[in-house]
Amino acid sequence: MTMPNERSRAVVMTRDFLVALSRDSSLPEKIRHDAKFLLRHYPTLDDVILAGKIEEQSNYLLPLQGPVFSSSLK
């Protein structure tokens, strides 16, 4: 089972990967364009941390599931 901090870290690392793809001039333009397109709506580190904080403080919203994200990537 994936823990909230592992999920948060994976989302942040995926964003970093997409940024790297979008800037790699050795890749085809289509790949770079698609990475940029996906990044337009992809959460930032701050978004993930904020979502984690909100979920951790709002236990009553998802009492059976628990938080999806974590305010810590550790």
Short mmCIF file of C-alpha atoms in Angstrom, two decimals, residues 2-69:
data_model
loop_
_atom_site.label_atom_id
_atom_site.label_comp_id
_atom_site.label_asym_id
_atom_site.label_seq_id
_atom_site.Cartn_x
_atom_site.Cartn_y
_atom_site.Cartn_z
CA THR A 2 1.36 3.41 -0.94
CA MET A 3 1.69 5.81 1.96
CA PRO A 4 0.70 9.50 1.58
CA ASN A 5 4.31 10.70 1.81
CA GLU A 6 5.39 8.19 -0.89
CA ARG A 7 2.54 9.32 -3.15
CA SER A 8 3.44 12.98 -2.58
CA ARG A 9 7.09 12.31 -3.37
CA ALA A 10 6.14 10.42 -6.55
CA VAL A 11 3.96 13.29 -7.77
CA VAL A 12 6.75 15.82 -7.12
CA MET A 13 9.35 13.61 -8.80
CA THR A 14 7.08 13.09 -11.80
CA ARG A 15 6.75 16.86 -12.17
CA ASP A 16 10.56 17.15 -12.09
CA PHE A 17 10.76 14.44 -14.77
CA LEU A 18 8.27 16.27 -17.00
CA VAL A 19 10.22 19.52 -16.57
CA ALA A 20 13.42 17.71 -17.58
CA LEU A 21 11.70 16.22 -20.63
CA SER A 22 10.30 19.60 -21.66
CA ARG A 23 13.79 21.14 -21.59
CA ASP A 24 15.77 18.34 -23.24
CA SER A 25 16.58 19.61 -26.72
CA SER A 26 17.83 16.17 -27.77
CA LEU A 27 14.25 14.87 -27.64
CA PRO A 28 11.73 15.26 -30.45
CA GLU A 29 9.62 18.42 -30.35
CA LYS A 30 6.44 16.35 -29.88
CA ILE A 31 7.76 14.86 -26.62
CA ARG A 32 8.83 18.27 -25.30
CA HIS A 33 5.51 19.81 -26.32
CA ASP A 34 3.51 17.03 -24.64
CA ALA A 35 5.53 17.40 -21.43
CA LYS A 36 4.91 21.16 -21.42
CA PHE A 37 1.21 20.59 -22.07
CA LEU A 38 0.94 18.18 -19.12
CA LEU A 39 2.83 20.56 -16.84
CA ARG A 40 0.27 23.31 -17.38
CA HIS A 41 -2.14 21.54 -15.04
CA TYR A 42 0.23 19.40 -12.98
CA PRO A 43 0.52 20.20 -9.27
CA THR A 44 3.62 21.98 -8.00
CA LEU A 45 5.51 21.04 -4.84
CA ASP A 46 3.62 23.78 -3.00
CA ASP A 47 0.29 22.41 -4.26
CA VAL A 48 1.10 18.91 -3.03
CA ILE A 49 2.28 20.14 0.38
CA LEU A 50 -0.83 22.31 0.78
CA ALA A 51 -3.11 19.44 -0.23
CA GLY A 52 -1.37 17.25 2.35
CA LYS A 53 -1.81 19.84 5.09
CA ILE A 54 -5.49 20.29 4.26
CA GLU A 55 -6.12 16.55 4.19
CA GLU A 56 -4.21 15.94 7.43
CA GLN A 57 -6.29 18.60 9.19
CA SER A 58 -9.59 17.44 7.69
CA ASN A 59 -9.86 13.89 9.00
CA TYR A 60 -13.63 14.17 9.07
CA LEU A 61 -13.85 14.54 5.27
CA LEU A 62 -12.44 11.10 4.53
CA PRO A 63 -12.77 9.17 7.77
CA LEU A 64 -12.35 5.72 6.23
CA GLN A 65 -9.66 6.47 3.69
CA GLY A 66 -7.30 8.96 5.31
CA PRO A 67 -5.16 11.50 3.47
CA VAL A 68 -4.08 10.96 -0.13
CA PHE A 69 -1.16 13.38 0.08
#
